[in-house]
Amino acid sequence: MNGSEEIAIGSPTESPTKGSNDMSEQLPSPSRLNVHQPFSTFPAGALIDEFFSHSEAEGEFHKESMRRIFDLLLEFKIWSESRPAQEIDRFGDQMDEQLKAIQAKEEEQGTFSSSSASSFSITGVSILGARQNIPQVEPTHPIVVAAHCPRNAT
């Protein structure tokens, strides 16, 4: 190619004349590009500056979001720790009523036994422990296991 050659850029809708495979017979394109014509410079500075401004703004947004989430977590923790005493008392009263109702039904039906009485007392102790902020006994604790096992078991 010499310095004055041009490359034709055609649109996808343009097609060569029917039956012809010769490029010289192709319809001329309205837009032509000179290969030796200088290209415009890439505006790297503007894009880089825009990127840095966006990344700084994103960093500030991220910091602000994390601070707000942390504040929300702290507020929720404070709120949740300030209310359990009243709710535990209310829950304990409801549990006591339910346990007494179950015990009354079992006595009425003649199915009330000492093993169910011990389970009621253990449950009552755990509720009282929760009310007084005493650590509760785990169900796998030897005292709890012994209370639910028959006396003659090994």
PDB file of C-alpha atoms in Angstrom:
ATOM      1  CA  MET A   1       0.000   0.000   0.000  1.00  0.00           C
ATOM      2  CA  ASN A   2       1.264   3.435  -0.741  1.00  0.00           C
ATOM      3  CA  GLY A   3       0.625   6.553   1.383  1.00  0.00           C
ATOM      4  CA  SER A   4      -2.496   7.690  -0.437  1.00  0.00           C
ATOM      5  CA  GLU A   5      -4.447   4.448  -0.318  1.00  0.00           C
ATOM      6  CA  GLU A   6      -7.741   4.437   1.484  1.00  0.00           C
ATOM      7  CA  ILE A   7      -9.610   1.540   3.028  1.00  0.00           C
ATOM      8  CA  ALA A   8     -13.325   1.461   2.430  1.00  0.00           C
ATOM      9  CA  ILE A   9     -15.486   0.836   5.438  1.00  0.00           C
ATOM     10  CA  GLY A  10     -18.894  -0.319   4.373  1.00  0.00           C
ATOM     11  CA  SER A  11     -22.031  -0.924   6.329  1.00  0.00           C
ATOM     12  CA  PRO A  12     -23.295  -4.484   6.874  1.00  0.00           C
ATOM     13  CA  THR A  13     -26.255  -3.772   4.622  1.00  0.00           C
ATOM     14  CA  GLU A  14     -24.075  -3.021   1.624  1.00  0.00           C
ATOM     15  CA  SER A  15     -23.457  -5.971  -0.632  1.00  0.00           C
ATOM     16  CA  PRO A  16     -21.504  -6.433  -3.828  1.00  0.00           C
ATOM     17  CA  THR A  17     -23.377  -6.411  -7.073  1.00  0.00           C
ATOM     18  CA  LYS A  18     -25.147  -9.652  -7.876  1.00  0.00           C
ATOM     19  CA  GLY A  19     -22.973 -12.403  -9.251  1.00  0.00           C
ATOM     20  CA  SER A  20     -19.713 -10.536  -8.750  1.00  0.00           C
ATOM     21  CA  ASN A  21     -16.924 -11.515  -6.337  1.00  0.00           C
ATOM     22  CA  ASP A  22     -14.568  -8.700  -7.358  1.00  0.00           C
ATOM     23  CA  MET A  23     -14.015  -6.056  -4.627  1.00  0.00           C
ATOM     24  CA  SER A  24     -13.537  -3.335  -7.226  1.00  0.00           C
ATOM     25  CA  GLU A  25     -17.109  -3.818  -8.349  1.00  0.00           C
ATOM     26  CA  GLN A  26     -18.477  -3.201  -4.819  1.00  0.00           C
ATOM     27  CA  LEU A  27     -20.663  -0.135  -4.370  1.00  0.00           C
ATOM     28  CA  PRO A  28     -18.699   2.822  -2.969  1.00  0.00           C
ATOM     29  CA  SER A  29     -19.160   3.518   0.736  1.00  0.00           C
ATOM     30  CA  PRO A  30     -20.120   7.000   1.947  1.00  0.00           C
ATOM     31  CA  SER A  31     -17.516   6.853   4.722  1.00  0.00           C
ATOM     32  CA  ARG A  32     -13.833   6.292   3.967  1.00  0.00           C
ATOM     33  CA  LEU A  33     -10.920   6.277   6.382  1.00  0.00           C
ATOM     34  CA  ASN A  34      -7.421   7.299   5.470  1.00  0.00           C
ATOM     35  CA  VAL A  35      -4.992   4.891   7.150  1.00  0.00           C
ATOM     36  CA  HIS A  36      -2.242   7.481   7.426  1.00  0.00           C
ATOM     37  CA  GLN A  37      -4.455  10.124   8.995  1.00  0.00           C
ATOM     38  CA  PRO A  38      -3.400  10.731  12.645  1.00  0.00           C
ATOM     39  CA  PHE A  39      -5.748   9.468  15.352  1.00  0.00           C
ATOM     40  CA  SER A  40      -7.039  11.713  18.082  1.00  0.00           C
ATOM     41  CA  THR A  41      -5.289  11.257  21.414  1.00  0.00           C
ATOM     42  CA  PHE A  42      -6.895   9.199  24.146  1.00  0.00           C
ATOM     43  CA  PRO A  43      -8.092  11.382  27.064  1.00  0.00           C
ATOM     44  CA  ALA A  44      -6.445   9.228  29.759  1.00  0.00           C
ATOM     45  CA  GLY A  45      -6.069  12.047  32.268  1.00  0.00           C
ATOM     46  CA  ALA A  46      -9.770  12.815  32.330  1.00  0.00           C
ATOM     47  CA  LEU A  47     -10.702   9.160  32.777  1.00  0.00           C
ATOM     48  CA  ILE A  48      -8.089   8.554  35.472  1.00  0.00           C
ATOM     49  CA  ASP A  49      -9.147  11.652  37.407  1.00  0.00           C
ATOM     50  CA  GLU A  50     -12.784  10.587  37.159  1.00  0.00           C
ATOM     51  CA  PHE A  51     -11.870   7.081  38.361  1.00  0.00           C
ATOM     52  CA  PHE A  52      -9.980   8.401  41.386  1.00  0.00           C
ATOM     53  CA  SER A  53     -12.778  10.785  42.324  1.00  0.00           C
ATOM     54  CA  HIS A  54     -15.316   7.940  42.113  1.00  0.00           C
ATOM     55  CA  SER A  55     -13.102   5.569  44.108  1.00  0.00           C
ATOM     56  CA  GLU A  56     -12.578   8.187  46.844  1.00  0.00           C
ATOM     57  CA  ALA A  57     -16.308   8.865  46.981  1.00  0.00           C
ATOM     58  CA  GLU A  58     -16.954   5.114  47.104  1.00  0.00           C
ATOM     59  CA  GLY A  59     -14.472   4.737  49.964  1.00  0.00           C
ATOM     60  CA  GLU A  60     -16.167   7.503  51.920  1.00  0.00           C
ATOM     61  CA  PHE A  61     -19.569   5.944  51.226  1.00  0.00           C
ATOM     62  CA  HIS A  62     -18.271   2.552  52.393  1.00  0.00           C
ATOM     63  CA  LYS A  63     -16.849   4.054  55.604  1.00  0.00           C
ATOM     64  CA  GLU A  64     -20.093   5.922  56.292  1.00  0.00           C
ATOM     65  CA  SER A  65     -22.153   2.783  55.616  1.00  0.00           C
ATOM     66  CA  MET A  66     -19.995   0.686  57.945  1.00  0.00           C
ATOM     67  CA  ARG A  67     -20.225   3.336  60.676  1.00  0.00           C
ATOM     68  CA  ARG A  68     -24.016   3.410  60.375  1.00  0.00           C
ATOM     69  CA  ILE A  69     -24.237  -0.400  60.463  1.00  0.00           C
ATOM     70  CA  PHE A  70     -22.002  -0.463  63.552  1.00  0.00           C
ATOM     71  CA  ASP A  71     -24.168   2.185  65.238  1.00  0.00           C
ATOM     72  CA  LEU A  72     -27.271   0.155  64.403  1.00  0.00           C
ATOM     73  CA  LEU A  73     -25.708  -2.999  65.879  1.00  0.00           C
ATOM     74  CA  LEU A  74     -24.789  -1.154  69.072  1.00  0.00           C
ATOM     75  CA  GLU A  75     -28.265   0.341  69.397  1.00  0.00           C
ATOM     76  CA  PHE A  76     -29.843  -3.091  68.848  1.00  0.00           C
ATOM     77  CA  LYS A  77     -27.561  -4.686  71.454  1.00  0.00           C
ATOM     78  CA  ILE A  78     -28.368  -1.992  74.010  1.00  0.00           C
ATOM     79  CA  TRP A  79     -32.075  -2.281  73.243  1.00  0.00           C
ATOM     80  CA  SER A  80     -32.068  -6.089  73.476  1.00  0.00           C
ATOM     81  CA  GLU A  81     -30.119  -6.108  76.747  1.00  0.00           C
ATOM     82  CA  SER A  82     -32.421  -3.578  78.385  1.00  0.00           C
ATOM     83  CA  ARG A  83     -35.619  -5.545  77.933  1.00  0.00           C
ATOM     84  CA  PRO A  84     -35.092  -9.223  78.851  1.00  0.00           C
ATOM     85  CA  ALA A  85     -35.803  -8.915  82.609  1.00  0.00           C
ATOM     86  CA  GLN A  86     -39.401  -7.825  82.058  1.00  0.00           C
ATOM     87  CA  GLU A  87     -39.944 -10.273  79.205  1.00  0.00           C
ATOM     88  CA  ILE A  88     -38.353 -13.161  81.120  1.00  0.00           C
ATOM     89  CA  ASP A  89     -40.690 -12.484  84.044  1.00  0.00           C
ATOM     90  CA  ARG A  90     -43.684 -12.429  81.706  1.00  0.00           C
ATOM     91  CA  PHE A  91     -42.475 -15.597  79.957  1.00  0.00           C
ATOM     92  CA  GLY A  92     -41.872 -17.295  83.326  1.00  0.00           C
ATOM     93  CA  ASP A  93     -45.389 -16.471  84.489  1.00  0.00           C
ATOM     94  CA  GLN A  94     -46.824 -17.885  81.259  1.00  0.00           C
ATOM     95  CA  MET A  95     -44.719 -21.036  81.627  1.00  0.00           C
ATOM     96  CA  ASP A  96     -45.812 -21.468  85.252  1.00  0.00           C
ATOM     97  CA  GLU A  97     -49.460 -21.181  84.197  1.00  0.00           C
ATOM     98  CA  GLN A  98     -48.978 -23.688  81.376  1.00  0.00           C
ATOM     99  CA  LEU A  99     -47.139 -26.141  83.631  1.00  0.00           C
ATOM    100  CA  LYS A 100     -49.841 -25.900  86.290  1.00  0.00           C
ATOM    101  CA  ALA A 101     -52.522 -26.431  83.644  1.00  0.00           C
ATOM    102  CA  ILE A 102     -50.715 -29.524  82.340  1.00  0.00           C
ATOM    103  CA  GLN A 103     -50.241 -30.851  85.872  1.00  0.00           C
ATOM    104  CA  ALA A 104     -53.938 -30.286  86.625  1.00  0.00           C
ATOM    105  CA  LYS A 105     -54.957 -32.134  83.422  1.00  0.00           C
ATOM    106  CA  GLU A 106     -52.667 -35.050  84.273  1.00  0.00           C
ATOM    107  CA  GLU A 107     -54.040 -35.258  87.818  1.00  0.00           C
ATOM    108  CA  GLU A 108     -57.574 -35.097  86.418  1.00  0.00           C
ATOM    109  CA  GLN A 109     -56.833 -37.935  83.975  1.00  0.00           C
ATOM    110  CA  GLY A 110     -54.933 -39.949  86.558  1.00  0.00           C
ATOM    111  CA  THR A 111     -51.728 -39.911  84.503  1.00  0.00           C
ATOM    112  CA  PHE A 112     -49.753 -37.637  86.803  1.00  0.00           C
ATOM    113  CA  SER A 113     -46.616 -39.359  88.118  1.00  0.00           C
ATOM    114  CA  SER A 114     -43.593 -38.424  90.191  1.00  0.00           C
ATOM    115  CA  SER A 115     -41.349 -38.413  87.096  1.00  0.00           C
ATOM    116  CA  SER A 116     -43.487 -35.714  85.504  1.00  0.00           C
ATOM    117  CA  ALA A 117     -43.464 -33.846  88.823  1.00  0.00           C
ATOM    118  CA  SER A 118     -39.663 -33.888  88.840  1.00  0.00           C
ATOM    119  CA  SER A 119     -39.603 -32.614  85.255  1.00  0.00           C
ATOM    120  CA  PHE A 120     -41.967 -29.814  86.293  1.00  0.00           C
ATOM    121  CA  SER A 121     -39.758 -28.908  89.224  1.00  0.00           C
ATOM    122  CA  ILE A 122     -36.632 -28.908  87.046  1.00  0.00           C
ATOM    123  CA  THR A 123     -38.377 -26.703  84.511  1.00  0.00           C
ATOM    124  CA  GLY A 124     -39.563 -24.450  87.321  1.00  0.00           C
ATOM    125  CA  VAL A 125     -36.015 -24.176  88.661  1.00  0.00           C
ATOM    126  CA  SER A 126     -34.706 -23.242  85.221  1.00  0.00           C
ATOM    127  CA  ILE A 127     -37.367 -20.546  84.891  1.00  0.00           C
ATOM    128  CA  LEU A 128     -36.587 -19.208  88.355  1.00  0.00           C
ATOM    129  CA  GLY A 129     -32.885 -19.287  87.482  1.00  0.00           C
ATOM    130  CA  ALA A 130     -33.568 -17.264  84.367  1.00  0.00           C
ATOM    131  CA  ARG A 131     -35.605 -14.791  86.376  1.00  0.00           C
ATOM    132  CA  GLN A 132     -32.819 -14.304  88.889  1.00  0.00           C
ATOM    133  CA  ASN A 133     -30.070 -14.345  86.228  1.00  0.00           C
ATOM    134  CA  ILE A 134     -28.685 -17.562  87.717  1.00  0.00           C
ATOM    135  CA  PRO A 135     -26.954 -19.812  85.181  1.00  0.00           C
ATOM    136  CA  GLN A 136     -29.323 -22.546  84.129  1.00  0.00           C
ATOM    137  CA  VAL A 137     -28.454 -26.230  84.466  1.00  0.00           C
ATOM    138  CA  GLU A 138     -27.902 -27.891  81.111  1.00  0.00           C
ATOM    139  CA  PRO A 139     -30.126 -30.902  80.253  1.00  0.00           C
ATOM    140  CA  THR A 140     -27.006 -33.119  80.110  1.00  0.00           C
ATOM    141  CA  HIS A 141     -25.950 -32.188  83.663  1.00  0.00           C
ATOM    142  CA  PRO A 142     -25.717 -35.326  85.918  1.00  0.00           C
ATOM    143  CA  ILE A 143     -28.386 -34.034  88.318  1.00  0.00           C
ATOM    144  CA  VAL A 144     -30.866 -33.477  85.491  1.00  0.00           C
ATOM    145  CA  VAL A 145     -30.072 -36.857  83.912  1.00  0.00           C
ATOM    146  CA  ALA A 146     -30.463 -38.604  87.294  1.00  0.00           C
ATOM    147  CA  ALA A 147     -33.825 -36.924  87.859  1.00  0.00           C
ATOM    148  CA  HIS A 148     -35.188 -38.369  84.599  1.00  0.00           C
ATOM    149  CA  CYS A 149     -33.690 -41.874  84.960  1.00  0.00           C
ATOM    150  CA  PRO A 150     -35.446 -44.691  86.835  1.00  0.00           C
ATOM    151  CA  ARG A 151     -33.930 -45.433  90.254  1.00  0.00           C
ATOM    152  CA  ASN A 152     -32.962 -49.029  89.459  1.00  0.00           C
ATOM    153  CA  ALA A 153     -31.122 -48.206  86.210  1.00  0.00           C
ATOM    154  CA  THR A 154     -27.378 -48.679  86.185  1.00  0.00           C
TER     155      THR A 154
END
